Amino acid sequence: MSRGFVKEGDQEEVPMVPPRAFLPCGMVNYVTPAGMEQLLQERQELINERDNIKIDGQESDARVTRNFINAKLDLLEKRIRIAKVTENKHDGEIAFGSTVTMRMNGTEMTIQITGVDEAAANKGKIPFTSPMAKALFGHHVGDFLDVQLPAGMRNIKIVNIE
């Protein structure tokens, strides 16, 4: 039907959904087993939220909310479909899924290299696509390396790999 025959009040805005974490086009969406569990849990929570929308007022409000949740689910489903669950087979070399303790500028820190959707800097989880993760891949305990970070060049010593 032509949009000319639709009442103005019946027109709904297309929901603006924030994008998921950046994953370069064509790159494999590696996830840890825990990361896959998080994605599946997020999907279930969105489905529950959508299925329990209460209509307290206008039906159009419920439709807009449902459309927003469905759009988020679509993005999430695409990530789940292309996810490749990968476990780190610890052989002493830093790889996807490794938990790395390192010393940088006299400060010791521990990070885990994870998938883009499970990365959270405040929890010590960095995406495998980050410059830090790329610089760490293939290194061993005791290795020294220089890494260019936004704050400048940093010298890092690998203290432990789990």
PDB file of C-alpha atoms in Angstrom:
ATOM      1  CA  MET A   1       0.000   0.000   0.000  1.00  0.00           C
ATOM      2  CA  SER A   2       1.238   3.472  -0.783  1.00  0.00           C
ATOM      3  CA  ARG A   3       2.556   5.415   2.218  1.00  0.00           C
ATOM      4  CA  GLY A   4       0.158   8.181   1.137  1.00  0.00           C
ATOM      5  CA  PHE A   5      -2.761   6.176   2.538  1.00  0.00           C
ATOM      6  CA  VAL A   6      -1.297   5.668   6.013  1.00  0.00           C
ATOM      7  CA  LYS A   7      -2.374   7.899   8.864  1.00  0.00           C
ATOM      8  CA  GLU A   8       0.482   9.984  10.245  1.00  0.00           C
ATOM      9  CA  GLY A   9      -0.057   8.569  13.749  1.00  0.00           C
ATOM     10  CA  ASP A  10       0.360   5.003  12.435  1.00  0.00           C
ATOM     11  CA  GLN A  11       3.881   5.627  11.172  1.00  0.00           C
ATOM     12  CA  GLU A  12       6.579   4.250  13.464  1.00  0.00           C
ATOM     13  CA  GLU A  13      10.184   5.277  13.570  1.00  0.00           C
ATOM     14  CA  VAL A  14      12.724   2.681  12.566  1.00  0.00           C
ATOM     15  CA  PRO A  15      14.547   1.785  15.792  1.00  0.00           C
ATOM     16  CA  MET A  16      18.157   2.908  15.993  1.00  0.00           C
ATOM     17  CA  VAL A  17      20.105  -0.027  17.372  1.00  0.00           C
ATOM     18  CA  PRO A  18      23.681   0.482  18.513  1.00  0.00           C
ATOM     19  CA  PRO A  19      26.126  -1.703  16.591  1.00  0.00           C
ATOM     20  CA  ARG A  20      27.810  -4.647  18.246  1.00  0.00           C
ATOM     21  CA  ALA A  21      31.534  -4.609  18.955  1.00  0.00           C
ATOM     22  CA  PHE A  22      33.572  -3.983  15.809  1.00  0.00           C
ATOM     23  CA  LEU A  23      34.600  -7.058  13.852  1.00  0.00           C
ATOM     24  CA  PRO A  24      36.431  -6.313  10.583  1.00  0.00           C
ATOM     25  CA  CYS A  25      34.559  -7.507   7.499  1.00  0.00           C
ATOM     26  CA  GLY A  26      35.533 -11.040   6.510  1.00  0.00           C
ATOM     27  CA  MET A  27      37.328 -11.771   9.795  1.00  0.00           C
ATOM     28  CA  VAL A  28      36.456 -14.989  11.625  1.00  0.00           C
ATOM     29  CA  ASN A  29      34.388 -14.308  14.762  1.00  0.00           C
ATOM     30  CA  TYR A  30      36.455 -16.289  17.254  1.00  0.00           C
ATOM     31  CA  VAL A  31      34.845 -16.739  20.675  1.00  0.00           C
ATOM     32  CA  THR A  32      35.923 -18.577  23.789  1.00  0.00           C
ATOM     33  CA  PRO A  33      33.545 -21.218  25.191  1.00  0.00           C
ATOM     34  CA  ALA A  34      32.599 -18.724  27.940  1.00  0.00           C
ATOM     35  CA  GLY A  35      32.033 -16.056  25.287  1.00  0.00           C
ATOM     36  CA  MET A  36      29.646 -18.329  23.384  1.00  0.00           C
ATOM     37  CA  GLU A  37      27.729 -18.957  26.610  1.00  0.00           C
ATOM     38  CA  GLN A  38      27.458 -15.184  27.088  1.00  0.00           C
ATOM     39  CA  LEU A  39      26.101 -14.715  23.556  1.00  0.00           C
ATOM     40  CA  LEU A  40      23.514 -17.465  24.037  1.00  0.00           C
ATOM     41  CA  GLN A  41      22.504 -16.053  27.430  1.00  0.00           C
ATOM     42  CA  GLU A  42      22.152 -12.571  25.928  1.00  0.00           C
ATOM     43  CA  ARG A  43      19.909 -14.027  23.199  1.00  0.00           C
ATOM     44  CA  GLN A  44      17.684 -15.742  25.769  1.00  0.00           C
ATOM     45  CA  GLU A  45      17.429 -12.553  27.844  1.00  0.00           C
ATOM     46  CA  LEU A  46      16.366 -10.552  24.775  1.00  0.00           C
ATOM     47  CA  ILE A  47      13.770 -13.187  23.834  1.00  0.00           C
ATOM     48  CA  ASN A  48      12.401 -13.155  27.396  1.00  0.00           C
ATOM     49  CA  GLU A  49      12.289  -9.356  27.401  1.00  0.00           C
ATOM     50  CA  ARG A  50      10.478  -9.302  24.050  1.00  0.00           C
ATOM     51  CA  ASP A  51       7.994 -11.974  25.109  1.00  0.00           C
ATOM     52  CA  ASN A  52       7.188 -10.165  28.359  1.00  0.00           C
ATOM     53  CA  ILE A  53       6.493  -6.688  26.989  1.00  0.00           C
ATOM     54  CA  LYS A  54       3.588  -5.217  28.898  1.00  0.00           C
ATOM     55  CA  ILE A  55       1.140  -2.977  27.121  1.00  0.00           C
ATOM     56  CA  ASP A  56       0.646  -0.118  29.559  1.00  0.00           C
ATOM     57  CA  GLY A  57      -0.760   2.520  27.291  1.00  0.00           C
ATOM     58  CA  GLN A  58      -0.436   2.678  23.552  1.00  0.00           C
ATOM     59  CA  GLU A  59      -0.034  -0.457  21.471  1.00  0.00           C
ATOM     60  CA  SER A  60       2.381   1.499  19.269  1.00  0.00           C
ATOM     61  CA  ASP A  61       4.803   1.820  22.225  1.00  0.00           C
ATOM     62  CA  ALA A  62       4.848  -1.953  22.605  1.00  0.00           C
ATOM     63  CA  ARG A  63       5.416  -2.393  18.839  1.00  0.00           C
ATOM     64  CA  VAL A  64       8.331   0.057  18.871  1.00  0.00           C
ATOM     65  CA  THR A  65       9.888  -1.724  21.854  1.00  0.00           C
ATOM     66  CA  ARG A  66       9.367  -5.119  20.197  1.00  0.00           C
ATOM     67  CA  ASN A  67      10.912  -3.834  16.941  1.00  0.00           C
ATOM     68  CA  PHE A  68      13.932  -2.521  18.860  1.00  0.00           C
ATOM     69  CA  ILE A  69      14.458  -5.859  20.618  1.00  0.00           C
ATOM     70  CA  ASN A  70      14.003  -7.764  17.343  1.00  0.00           C
ATOM     71  CA  ALA A  71      16.616  -5.555  15.665  1.00  0.00           C
ATOM     72  CA  LYS A  72      19.064  -6.270  18.518  1.00  0.00           C
ATOM     73  CA  LEU A  73      18.275  -9.978  18.201  1.00  0.00           C
ATOM     74  CA  ASP A  74      18.972  -9.873  14.459  1.00  0.00           C
ATOM     75  CA  LEU A  75      22.449  -8.420  15.049  1.00  0.00           C
ATOM     76  CA  LEU A  76      23.125 -10.946  17.803  1.00  0.00           C
ATOM     77  CA  GLU A  77      21.922 -13.888  15.695  1.00  0.00           C
ATOM     78  CA  LYS A  78      24.302 -12.879  12.898  1.00  0.00           C
ATOM     79  CA  ARG A  79      27.209 -12.923  15.380  1.00  0.00           C
ATOM     80  CA  ILE A  80      26.173 -16.298  16.781  1.00  0.00           C
ATOM     81  CA  ARG A  81      25.869 -17.789  13.265  1.00  0.00           C
ATOM     82  CA  ILE A  82      29.428 -16.799  12.341  1.00  0.00           C
ATOM     83  CA  ALA A  83      30.957 -17.587  15.752  1.00  0.00           C
ATOM     84  CA  LYS A  84      33.801 -20.092  15.841  1.00  0.00           C
ATOM     85  CA  VAL A  85      34.292 -21.441  19.352  1.00  0.00           C
ATOM     86  CA  THR A  86      38.015 -21.819  19.931  1.00  0.00           C
ATOM     87  CA  GLU A  87      39.735 -23.178  23.001  1.00  0.00           C
ATOM     88  CA  ASN A  88      43.323 -22.263  23.759  1.00  0.00           C
ATOM     89  CA  LYS A  89      45.501 -25.343  23.654  1.00  0.00           C
ATOM     90  CA  HIS A  90      48.154 -24.014  26.022  1.00  0.00           C
ATOM     91  CA  ASP A  91      51.543 -24.853  24.615  1.00  0.00           C
ATOM     92  CA  GLY A  92      53.474 -22.027  26.226  1.00  0.00           C
ATOM     93  CA  GLU A  93      52.753 -19.610  23.404  1.00  0.00           C
ATOM     94  CA  ILE A  94      50.279 -16.722  23.587  1.00  0.00           C
ATOM     95  CA  ALA A  95      47.240 -17.408  21.422  1.00  0.00           C
ATOM     96  CA  PHE A  96      43.526 -16.669  21.330  1.00  0.00           C
ATOM     97  CA  GLY A  97      42.014 -17.371  24.758  1.00  0.00           C
ATOM     98  CA  SER A  98      45.334 -17.023  26.620  1.00  0.00           C
ATOM     99  CA  THR A  99      45.447 -15.266  29.963  1.00  0.00           C
ATOM    100  CA  VAL A 100      48.678 -13.304  30.026  1.00  0.00           C
ATOM    101  CA  THR A 101      50.417 -11.694  32.983  1.00  0.00           C
ATOM    102  CA  MET A 102      52.853  -9.028  31.855  1.00  0.00           C
ATOM    103  CA  ARG A 103      54.944  -6.262  33.314  1.00  0.00           C
ATOM    104  CA  MET A 104      54.697  -2.885  31.636  1.00  0.00           C
ATOM    105  CA  ASN A 105      56.359   0.271  33.003  1.00  0.00           C
ATOM    106  CA  GLY A 106      56.924  -1.428  36.348  1.00  0.00           C
ATOM    107  CA  THR A 107      53.276  -2.411  36.729  1.00  0.00           C
ATOM    108  CA  GLU A 108      52.107  -6.014  36.525  1.00  0.00           C
ATOM    109  CA  MET A 109      48.765  -6.677  34.845  1.00  0.00           C
ATOM    110  CA  THR A 110      46.827  -9.687  33.668  1.00  0.00           C
ATOM    111  CA  ILE A 111      44.665  -9.747  30.545  1.00  0.00           C
ATOM    112  CA  GLN A 112      42.800 -12.424  28.607  1.00  0.00           C
ATOM    113  CA  ILE A 113      42.605 -12.378  24.820  1.00  0.00           C
ATOM    114  CA  THR A 114      38.956 -12.972  23.880  1.00  0.00           C
ATOM    115  CA  GLY A 115      36.405 -12.506  21.135  1.00  0.00           C
ATOM    116  CA  VAL A 116      35.216  -9.011  20.279  1.00  0.00           C
ATOM    117  CA  ASP A 117      31.790  -9.451  21.895  1.00  0.00           C
ATOM    118  CA  GLU A 118      33.168 -10.680  25.212  1.00  0.00           C
ATOM    119  CA  ALA A 119      35.988  -8.159  25.513  1.00  0.00           C
ATOM    120  CA  ALA A 120      35.733  -5.757  28.449  1.00  0.00           C
ATOM    121  CA  ALA A 121      38.778  -3.688  29.328  1.00  0.00           C
ATOM    122  CA  ASN A 122      37.497  -3.093  32.872  1.00  0.00           C
ATOM    123  CA  LYS A 123      37.505  -6.888  33.365  1.00  0.00           C
ATOM    124  CA  GLY A 124      40.933  -7.420  31.800  1.00  0.00           C
ATOM    125  CA  LYS A 125      39.548  -8.928  28.591  1.00  0.00           C
ATOM    126  CA  ILE A 126      40.834  -7.554  25.304  1.00  0.00           C
ATOM    127  CA  PRO A 127      39.645  -8.464  21.791  1.00  0.00           C
ATOM    128  CA  PHE A 128      41.899 -10.572  19.592  1.00  0.00           C
ATOM    129  CA  THR A 129      41.677  -7.778  17.009  1.00  0.00           C
ATOM    130  CA  SER A 130      43.348  -5.202  19.282  1.00  0.00           C
ATOM    131  CA  PRO A 131      46.910  -3.991  18.651  1.00  0.00           C
ATOM    132  CA  MET A 132      47.958  -5.315  22.088  1.00  0.00           C
ATOM    133  CA  ALA A 133      46.623  -8.821  21.377  1.00  0.00           C
ATOM    134  CA  LYS A 134      48.209  -8.879  17.923  1.00  0.00           C
ATOM    135  CA  ALA A 135      51.556  -7.858  19.413  1.00  0.00           C
ATOM    136  CA  LEU A 136      51.358 -10.571  22.099  1.00  0.00           C
ATOM    137  CA  PHE A 137      50.460 -13.496  19.791  1.00  0.00           C
ATOM    138  CA  GLY A 138      53.241 -16.057  19.497  1.00  0.00           C
ATOM    139  CA  HIS A 139      55.293 -14.821  22.442  1.00  0.00           C
ATOM    140  CA  HIS A 140      56.466 -16.917  25.408  1.00  0.00           C
ATOM    141  CA  VAL A 141      57.145 -16.409  29.114  1.00  0.00           C
ATOM    142  CA  GLY A 142      60.256 -14.265  29.536  1.00  0.00           C
ATOM    143  CA  ASP A 143      59.940 -12.541  26.159  1.00  0.00           C
ATOM    144  CA  PHE A 144      60.348  -8.776  25.932  1.00  0.00           C
ATOM    145  CA  LEU A 145      58.534  -6.809  23.261  1.00  0.00           C
ATOM    146  CA  ASP A 146      57.836  -3.224  22.336  1.00  0.00           C
ATOM    147  CA  VAL A 147      54.218  -2.340  21.628  1.00  0.00           C
ATOM    148  CA  GLN A 148      52.945   0.891  20.116  1.00  0.00           C
ATOM    149  CA  LEU A 149      49.885   1.974  22.105  1.00  0.00           C
ATOM    150  CA  PRO A 150      47.865   5.196  21.867  1.00  0.00           C
ATOM    151  CA  ALA A 151      49.847   6.489  24.875  1.00  0.00           C
ATOM    152  CA  GLY A 152      53.132   5.733  23.105  1.00  0.00           C
ATOM    153  CA  MET A 153      55.657   2.927  22.791  1.00  0.00           C
ATOM    154  CA  ARG A 154      55.651   0.512  25.747  1.00  0.00           C
ATOM    155  CA  ASN A 155      58.161  -2.171  26.697  1.00  0.00           C
ATOM    156  CA  ILE A 156      56.480  -5.347  27.938  1.00  0.00           C
ATOM    157  CA  LYS A 157      57.845  -8.464  29.616  1.00  0.00           C
ATOM    158  CA  ILE A 158      55.729 -11.636  29.531  1.00  0.00           C
ATOM    159  CA  VAL A 159      55.608 -12.998  33.106  1.00  0.00           C
ATOM    160  CA  ASN A 160      53.061 -15.837  32.844  1.00  0.00           C
ATOM    161  CA  ILE A 161      50.721 -17.492  30.329  1.00  0.00           C
ATOM    162  CA  GLU A 162      47.690 -19.561  31.284  1.00  0.00           C
TER     163      GLU A 162
END
